[in-house]
XYZ file of C-alpha atoms in Angstrom:
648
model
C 91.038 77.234 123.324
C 93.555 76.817 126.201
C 93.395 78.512 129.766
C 96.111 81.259 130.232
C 98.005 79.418 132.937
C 98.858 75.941 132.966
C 97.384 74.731 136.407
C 99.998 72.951 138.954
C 97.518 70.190 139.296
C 97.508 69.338 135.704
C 101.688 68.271 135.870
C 102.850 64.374 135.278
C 103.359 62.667 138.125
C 106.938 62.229 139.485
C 108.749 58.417 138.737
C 107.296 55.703 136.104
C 103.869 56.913 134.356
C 101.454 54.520 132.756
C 101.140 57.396 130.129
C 102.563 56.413 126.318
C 105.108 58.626 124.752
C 102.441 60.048 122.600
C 100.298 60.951 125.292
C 102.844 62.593 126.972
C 104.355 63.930 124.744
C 100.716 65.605 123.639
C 100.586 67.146 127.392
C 103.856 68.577 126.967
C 102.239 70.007 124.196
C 99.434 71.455 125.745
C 101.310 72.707 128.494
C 103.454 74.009 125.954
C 100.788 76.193 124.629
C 99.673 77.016 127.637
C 102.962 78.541 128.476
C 103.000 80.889 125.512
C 99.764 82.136 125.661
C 100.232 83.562 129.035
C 104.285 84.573 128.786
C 104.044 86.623 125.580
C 100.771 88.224 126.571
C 102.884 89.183 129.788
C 106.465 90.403 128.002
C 106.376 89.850 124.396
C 107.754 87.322 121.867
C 111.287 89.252 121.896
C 111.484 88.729 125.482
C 110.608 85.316 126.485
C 113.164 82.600 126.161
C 113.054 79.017 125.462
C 113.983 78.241 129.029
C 111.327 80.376 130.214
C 108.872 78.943 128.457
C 109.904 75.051 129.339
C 109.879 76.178 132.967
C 106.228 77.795 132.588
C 105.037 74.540 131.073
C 106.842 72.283 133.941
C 109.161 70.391 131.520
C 112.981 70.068 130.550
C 114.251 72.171 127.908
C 115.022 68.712 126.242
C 111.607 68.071 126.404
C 111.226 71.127 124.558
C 113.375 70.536 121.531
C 112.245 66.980 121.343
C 108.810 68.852 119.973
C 109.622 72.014 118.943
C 112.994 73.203 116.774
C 113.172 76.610 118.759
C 110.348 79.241 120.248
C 109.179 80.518 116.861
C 108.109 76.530 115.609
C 106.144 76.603 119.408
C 104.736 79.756 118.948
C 103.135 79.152 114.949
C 101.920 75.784 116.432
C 100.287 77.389 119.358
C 98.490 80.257 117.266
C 97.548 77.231 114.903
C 95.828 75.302 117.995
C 94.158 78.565 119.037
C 92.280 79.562 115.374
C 91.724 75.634 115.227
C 89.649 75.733 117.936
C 87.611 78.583 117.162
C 87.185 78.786 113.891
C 85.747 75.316 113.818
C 82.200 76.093 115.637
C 81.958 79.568 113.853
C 82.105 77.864 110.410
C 80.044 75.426 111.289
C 76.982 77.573 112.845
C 74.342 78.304 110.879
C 73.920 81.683 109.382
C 71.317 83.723 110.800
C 67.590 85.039 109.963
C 66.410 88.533 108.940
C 68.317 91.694 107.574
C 71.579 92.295 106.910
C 72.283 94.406 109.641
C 70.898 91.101 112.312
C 73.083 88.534 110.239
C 76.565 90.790 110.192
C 75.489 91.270 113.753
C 74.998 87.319 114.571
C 78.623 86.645 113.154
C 80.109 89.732 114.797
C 78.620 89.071 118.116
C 79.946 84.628 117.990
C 83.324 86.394 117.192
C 83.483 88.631 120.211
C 82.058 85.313 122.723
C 84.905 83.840 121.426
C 87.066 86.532 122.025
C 85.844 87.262 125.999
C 85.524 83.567 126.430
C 89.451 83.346 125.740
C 91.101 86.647 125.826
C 94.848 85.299 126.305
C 94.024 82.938 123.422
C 92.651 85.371 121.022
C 95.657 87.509 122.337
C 97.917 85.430 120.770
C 95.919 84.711 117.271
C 95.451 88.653 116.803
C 98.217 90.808 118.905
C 101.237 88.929 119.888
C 101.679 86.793 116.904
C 102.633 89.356 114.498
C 105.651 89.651 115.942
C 107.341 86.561 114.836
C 107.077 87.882 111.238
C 106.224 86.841 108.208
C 104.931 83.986 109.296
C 103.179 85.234 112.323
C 101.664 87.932 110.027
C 100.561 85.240 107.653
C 98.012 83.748 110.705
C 96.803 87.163 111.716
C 96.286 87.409 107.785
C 94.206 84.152 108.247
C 92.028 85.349 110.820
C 91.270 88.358 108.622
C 90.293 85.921 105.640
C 88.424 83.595 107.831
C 86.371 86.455 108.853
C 85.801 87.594 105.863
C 84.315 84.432 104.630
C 81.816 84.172 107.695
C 80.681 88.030 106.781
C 79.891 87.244 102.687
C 78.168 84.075 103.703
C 76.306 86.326 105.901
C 75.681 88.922 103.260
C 74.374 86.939 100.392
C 71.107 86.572 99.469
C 69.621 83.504 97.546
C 73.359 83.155 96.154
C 73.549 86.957 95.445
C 76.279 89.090 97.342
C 74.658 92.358 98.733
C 78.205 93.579 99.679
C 81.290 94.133 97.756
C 84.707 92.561 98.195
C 86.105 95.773 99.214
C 83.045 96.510 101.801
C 84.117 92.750 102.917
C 87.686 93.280 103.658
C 86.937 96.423 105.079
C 84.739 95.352 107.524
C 86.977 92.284 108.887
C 90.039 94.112 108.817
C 88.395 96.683 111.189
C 87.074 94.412 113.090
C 90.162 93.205 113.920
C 91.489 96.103 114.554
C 88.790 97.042 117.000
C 89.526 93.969 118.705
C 93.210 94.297 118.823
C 92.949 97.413 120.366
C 90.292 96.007 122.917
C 92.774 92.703 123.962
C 96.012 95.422 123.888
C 94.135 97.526 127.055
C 92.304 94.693 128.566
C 89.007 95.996 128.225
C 86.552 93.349 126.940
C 83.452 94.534 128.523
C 82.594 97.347 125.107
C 83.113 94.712 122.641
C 79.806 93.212 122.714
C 78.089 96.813 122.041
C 81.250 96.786 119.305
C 80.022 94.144 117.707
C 76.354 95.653 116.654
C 77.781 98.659 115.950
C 80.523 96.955 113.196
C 77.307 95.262 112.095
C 75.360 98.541 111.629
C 78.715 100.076 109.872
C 78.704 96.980 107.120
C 75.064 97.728 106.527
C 75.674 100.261 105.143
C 76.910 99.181 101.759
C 73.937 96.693 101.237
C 73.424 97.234 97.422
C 72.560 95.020 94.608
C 75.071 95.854 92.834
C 78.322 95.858 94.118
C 81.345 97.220 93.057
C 83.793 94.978 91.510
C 87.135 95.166 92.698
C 89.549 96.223 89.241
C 92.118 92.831 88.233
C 95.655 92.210 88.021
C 97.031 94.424 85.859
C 100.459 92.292 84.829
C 101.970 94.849 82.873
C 102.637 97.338 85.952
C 105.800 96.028 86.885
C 107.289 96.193 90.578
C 110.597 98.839 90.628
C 113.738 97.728 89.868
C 116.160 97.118 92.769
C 118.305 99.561 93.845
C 121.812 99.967 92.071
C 124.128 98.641 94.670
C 126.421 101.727 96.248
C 129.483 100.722 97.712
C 131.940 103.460 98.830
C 135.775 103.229 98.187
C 137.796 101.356 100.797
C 140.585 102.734 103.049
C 140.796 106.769 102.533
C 138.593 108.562 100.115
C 137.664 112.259 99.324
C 134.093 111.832 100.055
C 132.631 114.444 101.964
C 131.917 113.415 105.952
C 128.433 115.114 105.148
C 127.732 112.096 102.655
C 129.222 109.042 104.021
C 126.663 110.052 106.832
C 123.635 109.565 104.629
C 125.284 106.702 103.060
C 125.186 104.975 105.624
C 121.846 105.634 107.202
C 120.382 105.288 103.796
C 121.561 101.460 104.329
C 120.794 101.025 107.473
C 117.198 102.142 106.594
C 117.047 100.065 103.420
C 117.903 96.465 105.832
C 115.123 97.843 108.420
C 112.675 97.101 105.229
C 114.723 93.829 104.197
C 114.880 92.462 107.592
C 111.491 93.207 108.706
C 110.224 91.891 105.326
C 112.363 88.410 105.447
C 112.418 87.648 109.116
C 110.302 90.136 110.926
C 112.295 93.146 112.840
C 112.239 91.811 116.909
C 113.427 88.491 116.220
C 115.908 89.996 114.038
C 119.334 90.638 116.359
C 121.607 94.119 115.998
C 124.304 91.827 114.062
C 121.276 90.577 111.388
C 120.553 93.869 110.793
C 124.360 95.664 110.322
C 125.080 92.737 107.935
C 121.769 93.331 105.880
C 122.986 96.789 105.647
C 126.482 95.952 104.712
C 128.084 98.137 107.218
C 130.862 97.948 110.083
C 129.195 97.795 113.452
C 130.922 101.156 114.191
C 129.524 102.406 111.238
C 126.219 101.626 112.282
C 126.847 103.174 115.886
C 128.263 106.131 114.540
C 124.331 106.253 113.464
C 122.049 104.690 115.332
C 122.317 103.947 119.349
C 119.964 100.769 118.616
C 118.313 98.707 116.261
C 115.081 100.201 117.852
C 115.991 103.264 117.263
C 117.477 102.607 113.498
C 113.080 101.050 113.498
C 112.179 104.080 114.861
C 113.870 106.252 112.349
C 112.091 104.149 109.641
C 108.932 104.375 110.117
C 108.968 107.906 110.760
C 110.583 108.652 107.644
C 108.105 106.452 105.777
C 105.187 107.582 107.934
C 105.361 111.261 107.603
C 106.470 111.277 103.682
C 102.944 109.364 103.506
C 101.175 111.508 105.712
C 102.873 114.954 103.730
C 101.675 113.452 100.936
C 98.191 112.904 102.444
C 97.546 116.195 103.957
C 99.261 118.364 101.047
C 96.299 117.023 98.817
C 93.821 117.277 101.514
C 94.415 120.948 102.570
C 93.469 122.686 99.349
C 89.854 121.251 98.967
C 87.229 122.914 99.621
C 84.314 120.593 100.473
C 84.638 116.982 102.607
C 83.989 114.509 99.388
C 86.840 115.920 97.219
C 88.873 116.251 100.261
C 88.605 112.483 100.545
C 89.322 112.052 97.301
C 92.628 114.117 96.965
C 93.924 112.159 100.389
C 92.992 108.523 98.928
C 94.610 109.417 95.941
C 97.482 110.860 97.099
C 98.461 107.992 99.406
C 97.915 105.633 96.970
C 99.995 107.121 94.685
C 102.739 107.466 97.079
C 102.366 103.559 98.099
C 102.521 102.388 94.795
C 105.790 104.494 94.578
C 107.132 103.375 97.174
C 106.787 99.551 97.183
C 109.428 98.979 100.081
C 107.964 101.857 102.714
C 104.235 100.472 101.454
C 105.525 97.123 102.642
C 106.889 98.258 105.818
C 103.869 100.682 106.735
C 100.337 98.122 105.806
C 102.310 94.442 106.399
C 105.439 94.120 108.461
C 105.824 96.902 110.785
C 104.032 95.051 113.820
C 107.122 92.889 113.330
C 108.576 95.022 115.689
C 106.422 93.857 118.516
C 106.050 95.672 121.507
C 108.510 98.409 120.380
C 106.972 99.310 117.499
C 103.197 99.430 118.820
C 103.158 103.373 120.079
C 104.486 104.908 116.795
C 101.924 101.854 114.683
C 99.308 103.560 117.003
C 100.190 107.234 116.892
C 100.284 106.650 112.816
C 96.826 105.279 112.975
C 95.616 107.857 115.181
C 97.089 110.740 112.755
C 95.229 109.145 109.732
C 91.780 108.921 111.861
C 91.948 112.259 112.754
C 92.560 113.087 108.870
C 89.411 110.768 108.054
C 86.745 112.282 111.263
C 85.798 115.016 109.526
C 84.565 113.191 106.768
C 82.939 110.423 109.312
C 81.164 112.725 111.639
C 77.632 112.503 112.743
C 75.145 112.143 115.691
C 74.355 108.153 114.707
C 77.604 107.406 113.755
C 79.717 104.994 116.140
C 82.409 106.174 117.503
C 84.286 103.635 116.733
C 84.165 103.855 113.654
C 87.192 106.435 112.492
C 89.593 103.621 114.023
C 87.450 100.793 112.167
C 87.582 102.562 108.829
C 91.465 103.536 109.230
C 91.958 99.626 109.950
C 89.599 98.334 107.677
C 91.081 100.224 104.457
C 94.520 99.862 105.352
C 93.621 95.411 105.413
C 92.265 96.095 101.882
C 95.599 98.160 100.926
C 97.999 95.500 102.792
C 96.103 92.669 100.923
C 97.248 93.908 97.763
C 100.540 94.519 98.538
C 100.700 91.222 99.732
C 99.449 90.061 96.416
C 102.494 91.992 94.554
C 100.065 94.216 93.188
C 101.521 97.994 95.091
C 102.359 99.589 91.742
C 98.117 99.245 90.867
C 97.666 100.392 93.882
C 95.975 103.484 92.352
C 93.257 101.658 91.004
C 91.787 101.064 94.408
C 90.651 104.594 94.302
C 87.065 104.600 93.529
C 86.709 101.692 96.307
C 88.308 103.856 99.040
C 86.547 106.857 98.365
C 83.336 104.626 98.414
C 84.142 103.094 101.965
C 85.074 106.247 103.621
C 82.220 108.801 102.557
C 79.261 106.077 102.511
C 78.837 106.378 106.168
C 77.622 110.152 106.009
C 76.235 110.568 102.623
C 74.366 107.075 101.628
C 75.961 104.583 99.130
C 74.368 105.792 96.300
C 75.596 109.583 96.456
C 78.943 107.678 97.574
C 79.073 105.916 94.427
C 78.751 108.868 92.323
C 81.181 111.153 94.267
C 83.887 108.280 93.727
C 83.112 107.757 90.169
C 83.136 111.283 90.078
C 86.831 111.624 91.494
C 88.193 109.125 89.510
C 86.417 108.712 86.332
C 84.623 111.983 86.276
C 81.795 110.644 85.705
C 80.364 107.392 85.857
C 82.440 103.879 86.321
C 83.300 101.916 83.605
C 82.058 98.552 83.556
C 85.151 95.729 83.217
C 84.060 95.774 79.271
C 84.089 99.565 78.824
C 87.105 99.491 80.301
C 88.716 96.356 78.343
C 86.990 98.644 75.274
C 88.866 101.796 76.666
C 92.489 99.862 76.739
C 92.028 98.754 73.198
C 90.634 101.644 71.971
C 93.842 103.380 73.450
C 95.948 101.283 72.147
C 94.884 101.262 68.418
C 94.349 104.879 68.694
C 98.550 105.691 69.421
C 99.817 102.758 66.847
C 97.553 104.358 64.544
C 98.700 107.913 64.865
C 102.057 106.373 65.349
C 101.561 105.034 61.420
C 99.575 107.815 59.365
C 99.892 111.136 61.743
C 97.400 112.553 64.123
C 96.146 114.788 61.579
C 95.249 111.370 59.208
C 93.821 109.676 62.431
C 90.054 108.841 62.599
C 88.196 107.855 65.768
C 85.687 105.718 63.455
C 88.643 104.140 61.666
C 90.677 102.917 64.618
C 87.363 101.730 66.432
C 86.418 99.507 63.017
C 90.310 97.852 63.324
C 89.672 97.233 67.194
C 86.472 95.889 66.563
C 84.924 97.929 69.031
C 81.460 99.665 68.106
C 81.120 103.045 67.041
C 78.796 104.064 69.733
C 80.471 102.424 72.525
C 83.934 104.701 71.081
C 81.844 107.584 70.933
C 80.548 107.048 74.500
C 84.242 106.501 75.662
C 85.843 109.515 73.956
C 84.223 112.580 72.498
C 86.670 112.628 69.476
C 90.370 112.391 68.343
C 91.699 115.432 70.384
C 89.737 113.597 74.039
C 91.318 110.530 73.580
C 94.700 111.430 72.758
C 94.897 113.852 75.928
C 92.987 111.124 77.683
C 95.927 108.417 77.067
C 98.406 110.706 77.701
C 97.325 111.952 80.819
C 97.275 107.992 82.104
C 100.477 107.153 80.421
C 102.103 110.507 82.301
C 100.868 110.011 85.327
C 102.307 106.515 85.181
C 105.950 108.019 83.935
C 106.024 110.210 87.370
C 104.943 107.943 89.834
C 107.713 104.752 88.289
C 110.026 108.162 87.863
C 109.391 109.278 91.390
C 109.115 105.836 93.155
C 112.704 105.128 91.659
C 114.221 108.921 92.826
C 112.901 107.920 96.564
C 114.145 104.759 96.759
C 117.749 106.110 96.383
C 117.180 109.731 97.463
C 120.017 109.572 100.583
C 122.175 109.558 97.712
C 120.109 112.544 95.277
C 122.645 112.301 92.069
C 121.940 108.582 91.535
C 118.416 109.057 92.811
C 117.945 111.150 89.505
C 120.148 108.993 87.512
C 117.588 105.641 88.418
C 114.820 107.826 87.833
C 115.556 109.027 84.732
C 116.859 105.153 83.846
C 113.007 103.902 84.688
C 111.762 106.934 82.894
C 113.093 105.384 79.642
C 112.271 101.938 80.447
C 108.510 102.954 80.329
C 108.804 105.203 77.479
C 110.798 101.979 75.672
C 107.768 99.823 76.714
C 104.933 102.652 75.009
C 106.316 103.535 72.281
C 103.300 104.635 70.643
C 101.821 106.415 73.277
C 105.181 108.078 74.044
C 105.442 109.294 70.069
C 101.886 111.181 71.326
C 103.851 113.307 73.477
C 106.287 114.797 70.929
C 103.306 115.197 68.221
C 104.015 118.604 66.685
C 99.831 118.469 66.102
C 98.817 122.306 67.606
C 95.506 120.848 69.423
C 97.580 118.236 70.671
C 101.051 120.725 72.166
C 98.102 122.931 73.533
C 96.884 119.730 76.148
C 100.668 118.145 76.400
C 101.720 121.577 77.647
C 98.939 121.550 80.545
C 99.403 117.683 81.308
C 103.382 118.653 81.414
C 102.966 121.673 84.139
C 100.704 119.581 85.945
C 102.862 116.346 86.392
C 106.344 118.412 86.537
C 105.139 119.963 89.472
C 103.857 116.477 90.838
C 107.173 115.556 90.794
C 109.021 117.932 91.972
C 106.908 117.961 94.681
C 107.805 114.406 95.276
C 111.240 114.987 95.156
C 112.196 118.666 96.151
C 112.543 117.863 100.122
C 114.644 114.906 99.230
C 117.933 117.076 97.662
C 119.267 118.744 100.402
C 120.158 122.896 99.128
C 124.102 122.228 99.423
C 124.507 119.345 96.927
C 122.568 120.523 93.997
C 124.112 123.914 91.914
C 121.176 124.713 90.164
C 119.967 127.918 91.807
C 116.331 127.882 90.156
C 115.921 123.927 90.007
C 112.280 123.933 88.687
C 113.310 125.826 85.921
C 116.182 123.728 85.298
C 114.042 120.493 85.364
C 111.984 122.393 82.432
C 114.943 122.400 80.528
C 116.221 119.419 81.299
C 112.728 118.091 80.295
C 113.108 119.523 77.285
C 116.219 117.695 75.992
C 114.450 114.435 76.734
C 111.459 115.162 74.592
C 114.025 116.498 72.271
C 115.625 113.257 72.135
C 112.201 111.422 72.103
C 111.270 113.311 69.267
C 114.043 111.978 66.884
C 113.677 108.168 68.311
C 110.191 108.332 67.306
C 110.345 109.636 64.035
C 112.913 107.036 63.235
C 110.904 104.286 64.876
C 113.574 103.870 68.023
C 111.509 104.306 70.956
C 112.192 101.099 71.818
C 116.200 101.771 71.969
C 115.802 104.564 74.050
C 117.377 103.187 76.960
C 120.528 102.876 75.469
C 120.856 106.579 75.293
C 120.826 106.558 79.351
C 125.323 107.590 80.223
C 124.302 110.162 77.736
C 121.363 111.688 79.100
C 122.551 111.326 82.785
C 125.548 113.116 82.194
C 123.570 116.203 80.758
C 120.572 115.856 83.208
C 122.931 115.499 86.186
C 125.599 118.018 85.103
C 123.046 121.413 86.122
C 121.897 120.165 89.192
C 125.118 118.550 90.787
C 128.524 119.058 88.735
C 130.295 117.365 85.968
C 132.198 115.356 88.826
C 129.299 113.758 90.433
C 127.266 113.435 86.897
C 130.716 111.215 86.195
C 130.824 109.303 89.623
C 127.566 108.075 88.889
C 128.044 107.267 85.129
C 130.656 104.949 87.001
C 128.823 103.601 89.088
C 125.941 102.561 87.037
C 128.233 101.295 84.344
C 129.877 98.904 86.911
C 126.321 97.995 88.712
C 123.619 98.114 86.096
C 120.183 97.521 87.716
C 118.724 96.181 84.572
């Protein structure tokens, strides 16, 4: 690693050098280097200019673009040179003797030397270089990785890991969250007492078995993009009231584009009002700055996550289910919510120096939701900030991966990471299978088993009738064995509710995740949701003939699954429609009914074999669907408008 200040002493003589052009142009470099690691620890990356940085370093700013295209090509390169240099010796060093604890500890603690050796280096790798964006994120990703690798070599045993991949990613992302924070205030002195007490954290979840991480599930499909909304040019009728959240609704929808594609500081006021497709007084009339436009953002993503958390948390009674109904909660709302997910776990500290109090206050809110259930005498303290972190590296990681709509399957792992600390990993385990599965986990062939069983299970009641429907029977056809059914599902009635419960749940989170992402605008928010409603009912259409069966048994649990997830989304969406736009005065009641002219319809496409045309049916379903809640006029507008800007 680099100093933080290039040194006077160390500048090319004046005149004719004996020097190359490659060795100078390698000190340039340096210099170079040296120049960013001390300017953007002092002002940030949106602050410093080219010819601030060439006049740190001591050369022209044609020197400068004879190396470097611009200050983000300088910047990568310098963050490159930094990890370089110490990642090399930590791969390298040998892994240590004795418990797990002393060898997490032995990693940990050659981290944080390197860290206090170079703090304006390790600045740059794990603070300042986010906010180039994407790219910048990309190396503070790598750090996390690299990490990650030095802590499994460290935690297996004769070729055997003794922690899980979640446990893994856990602990590095914390880490480095612990050590961002540390390099942020300038306090280095804690981090060595830090690093045993990560170490004595990841102990924790030494088992010999760990918990496999669930796969890539490639049938969950990301959300399709929004329908484009354009609003008529020169004068219009449109209420004031609307164009209003029109417009914000854009200018919120390019805060998650820009920050996504380019990352938000480097991105100027004039990148973002074209993203949004807007008139710069337009955007004005909103917003005094693109900071604040950020501002407004986040929040809105922040607290809808953090409602969503603390709704589900409230009602428990005891800590482990309280965990449970806050991870599942905000993974629910994530994987509805692909674009805020994005924003929230990967590109938010894209926004640099701006962004960092309402990134921290965010954090802070979640650790505060997490202490109870991490309290204790021999606890770190640390460790409510290390957790919130850690999990939220895990979450990011699958985002990252494309994988937000499975983000619910992360469940069980969460729960696991967040109550092991207090009540062992063993009673952990079971509370987390317990949440999720009700009972134990499924191994990755009870729950291949499980799918098929499913599967087979709604094509055959699909063919003969639930009534003519035999557990034993469909089992034999799957090639599955009869005990391992019977272990899976108690009989016909259990796995029917069973597969309809999963297949719901999905309908209401794609349903709800396609309402939000449109909801400044709530008549076309319900038109996409309805549109991906049918989509997934067009994809299962045997499971989806389940949930018009006229079997009694089988109306008895549909009628319990349907309260339950109608009130799950409503929930979702009932803050979103503002009381003057929608003209249904009980609108819970009217979603029953309108519920029940989509089943209605569902019923005769599956007794003629049509699920799988359902979508066609969508200007006619919209209309009625739309009609109680807004007005024949807007039910129309957005017929129109979908009819000219089809998102499929």
């Amino acid at each position: 690693m680099a100093t933080a200040r290039p040194s006077p002493s160390r500048r090319l003589p004046r005149g004719r050098s004996a020097l190359d052009a490659q060795e100078i142009a390698g000190h340039h470099r340096r210099r170079l280097h040296e120049a960013v690691i001390a300017l953007l620890g002092e002002q940030g990356y949106g602050a410093t200019t080219v010819q601030e940085l060439a006049s740190q370093a001591g050369v022209s700013t044609k020197d400068f673009y004879e190396l470097f295209a611009g200050k983000q090509q300088l910047v990568l390169d310098a963050c490159d040179a930094v990890i370089q240099d110490a990642c090399v010796p930590l791969r390298t060093r040998p892994v240590a003797e004795g418990d797990l604890r002393a060898a997490l500890a032995a990693v940990l603690t050659a981290v944080v030397d390197v860290v206090v050796a170079e703090p304006a280096a390790a600045r740059l790798a794990v603070v300042d270089i986010v906010a180039v964006g994407p790219q910048g994120i990309a190396r503070r990703r790598s750090l996390s990785s690299g990490l990650h690798d030095l802590l499994r070599r460290a935690a297996t045993v004769e070729g055997v890991p003794v922690l899980s991949e979640a446990a893994l990613t856990v602990l590095a992302g914390g880490t480095l969250q612990v050590l961002d924070g540390h390099l942020r205030a300038g306090k280095l002195r804690p981090l060595r007492g830090a690093a045993q007490e990560l170490a004595a954290w990841g102990a924790m979840y030494e088992t010999g078995k760990p918990r496999a991480l669930p796969a890539r599930d490639p049938s969950l499909e990301a959300p399709a993009a929004p329908l484009e909304r354009t609003l008529p040019r020169g004068r219009h009728s449109l209420p004031p009231g609307f164009v209003r959240r029109y417009q914000r609704t854009r200018i919120l929808e390019a805060v998650l584009q820009v920050s996504a594609e380019t990352g938000f500081e480097a991105t100027s006021v004039k990148d973002l009002i074209a993203a949004a497709g807007l008139s710069p007084q337009a955007f004005y009339d909103t917003f005094a700055s693109k900071d604040e436009a950020w501002a407004a953002a986040f929040e809105e993503s922040f607290s809808q996550l953090y409602l969503a958390a603390w709704r589900a948390a409230s009602p428990q009674d005891d800590r482990a289910t309280q965990v449970g109904a806050t991870v599942a909660a905000c993974l629910r709302y994530l994987a509805s919510e692909p674009g805020r997910a994005r924003l929230l776990l990967v590109d938010a500290p894209s926004a640099g120096r701006i962004g960092a109090p309402a990134i921290d206050e965010a954090l802070r809110g979640f650790e505060h939701l997490i202490a109870p259930a991490l309290s204790g005498p021999d606890l770190p303290k640390l460790l409510p900030a290390a957790m919130v972190g850690g999990l939220a590296e895990l979450v990011a990681s699958w985002v990252l991966e494309g994988r937000t709509a499975q983000l619910p399957d992360l469940t069980a792992a969460v729960i696991e990471m967040i109550l092991t600390p207090t009540l062992g990993l063993e009673r952990a385990v079971r509370a987390a299978n317990a949440a999720v599965y009700g009972g134990g986990a499924p191994t990755a062939a009870e729950q291949d088993d499980r799918h098929r069983l499913i599967d087979a299970f709604a094509e055959a009641v699909a063919r003969d009738g639930l009534r003519a429907t035999r557990l034993a029977d469909v089992a034999q056809e799957a090639g599955i064995e009869l005990d391992v059914a019977n272990a899976l599902f108690d009989d016909e009635l259990d796995i029917a509710t069973k597969a309809l419960d999963a297949w719901a749940g999905q309908l209401v989170i794609i349903a709800a995740g396609a309402f939000l992402s449109s909801a400044g605008d709530p008549p076309l928010a319900a038109h996409r949701a309805l549109e991906a409603a049918l989509w997934h009912i067009a994809r299962t259409p045997a499971v989806a003939a389940l949930a018009v069966s006229d079997d009694p048994e089988l109306s008895r649990a549909t009628s319990v699954l349907r309260a339950r997830y109608i009130a799950l989304f409503f929930q979702l969406i009932a803050g979103q429609v503002p009381v003057a736009e929608q003209r249904a005065p009980q609108p819970l009641a009217a979603l029953e009914l309108v519920l029940d002219g989509i089943l209605a319809t569902l019923r005769r496409f599956a007794e003629e074999h049509h699920v799988a045309e359902l979508p066609g049916q969508l200007p006619t379903l919209s209309l009625q669907c739309l009609t109680p809640f807004f007005g024949a006029d807007e039910a129309r507008r957005v017929a129109a408008l979908a009819a000219t800007s089809p998102s499929r």
